[in-house]
Amino acid sequence: MTKPPLYPPKVLKPTRQGRTWHTLLTIMGAMAIGFLLLVIIPLIVQGAPRLTPQFLFLRPQELGGGGIAPEVINTLAMVGISQGISLPLALLIAIYRVEYDHYSPLIRWFDQGLQILLSLPTIVIGLIVVDVAIVHWHWPVSVQSGIVALTLINWPFAISVLITVLRRIPGSWREGSWALGASRWQTIWYLILPVALADMIEQVGLAVARLMGETAALIYTAGLNVGTHFALSAPGETLAVHLWYVRTEGLMPDAGQEAAATGVVLLVVVFVVLWASQKLAQWVKGL
């Protein structure tokens, strides 16, 4: 019995219009990368001489006003603690919004309120924290006040992205789980959350990177200096705030070089966070 001849698959060539758009998009992408390099390369060149172990690991007093070790610690601690507070609360609200409450008349008001919170300038949230926590509760301008501000900034953003992630899961999957006898909570715990975990990790990485660049709210809540030792009640200048302060108010002779070096460190930290979140998400998808 002879086998039927195997014909090679027909290769579809792109149309002239498709090739034109592909070329235009390639040029636009190359231009965007070029503009980004025009910003990053001069920053690295200017800040590279300042990037020494002493600059990275000593305190400002130990380097005559130039070490950024406390700023790195404050950035990681404040962003990490605020994420640890806001993400579980945001996940619970997102689960209730997507999995439980579809027809409540309050849903429309909830969605509108969420959009209002997302559109608020972060400095407004910072001033609210100042009025409540610092003026009325008599908290100091400190790390804990900055954590409250970052938590309030991140909470509506986390709710929005988690709702989007949960909505990507097809409704037929939920119906199939219910048809097999699983309860709604069992479906959420054993199906929805494991499937959505990888996307959640990527979104958390974006949220962390977003908070690391926050300045306006932290200027008034966490302060523009650092304490002798890390403490929740001590001032908590972050890398982004330090960069802003050195660039605008710094009186040291090498202020431009220190600002550039701080910017490089901040870019590296953000890149590591985004890279680690993507790699962790890929690992979770492969499980």
mmCIF file of N, CA, C and O in Angstrom, residues 13-20:
data_model
loop_
_atom_site.group_PDB
_atom_site.id
_atom_site.type_symbol
_atom_site.label_atom_id
_atom_site.label_comp_id
_atom_site.label_asym_id
_atom_site.label_seq_id
_atom_site.Cartn_x
_atom_site.Cartn_y
_atom_site.Cartn_z
ATOM 1 N N LYS A 13 2.167 34.557 1.703
ATOM 2 C CA LYS A 13 2.981 35.759 1.705
ATOM 3 C C LYS A 13 2.138 36.949 2.156
ATOM 4 O O LYS A 13 0.966 37.072 1.779
ATOM 5 N N PRO A 14 2.708 37.820 2.963
ATOM 6 C CA PRO A 14 1.952 38.998 3.397
ATOM 7 C C PRO A 14 1.656 39.920 2.232
ATOM 8 O O PRO A 14 2.423 40.022 1.275
ATOM 9 N N THR A 15 0.540 40.567 2.315
ATOM 10 C CA THR A 15 0.170 41.525 1.280
ATOM 11 C C THR A 15 1.066 42.761 1.368
ATOM 12 O O THR A 15 1.800 42.963 2.337
ATOM 13 N N ARG A 16 0.984 43.586 0.322
ATOM 14 C CA ARG A 16 1.793 44.804 0.317
ATOM 15 C C ARG A 16 1.404 45.715 1.469
ATOM 16 O O ARG A 16 2.256 46.320 2.123
ATOM 17 N N GLN A 17 0.102 45.789 1.747
ATOM 18 C CA GLN A 17 -0.346 46.615 2.865
ATOM 19 C C GLN A 17 0.176 46.074 4.192
ATOM 20 O O GLN A 17 0.610 46.829 5.067
ATOM 21 N N GLY A 18 0.152 44.730 4.349
ATOM 22 C CA GLY A 18 0.667 44.137 5.582
ATOM 23 C C GLY A 18 2.152 44.392 5.755
ATOM 24 O O GLY A 18 2.618 44.680 6.866
ATOM 25 N N ARG A 19 2.921 44.283 4.663
ATOM 26 C CA ARG A 19 4.353 44.557 4.751
ATOM 27 C C ARG A 19 4.612 46.016 5.103
ATOM 28 O O ARG A 19 5.544 46.327 5.860
ATOM 29 N N THR A 20 3.817 46.912 4.572
ATOM 30 C CA THR A 20 3.993 48.336 4.876
ATOM 31 C C THR A 20 3.761 48.614 6.354
ATOM 32 O O THR A 20 4.561 49.311 7.002
#
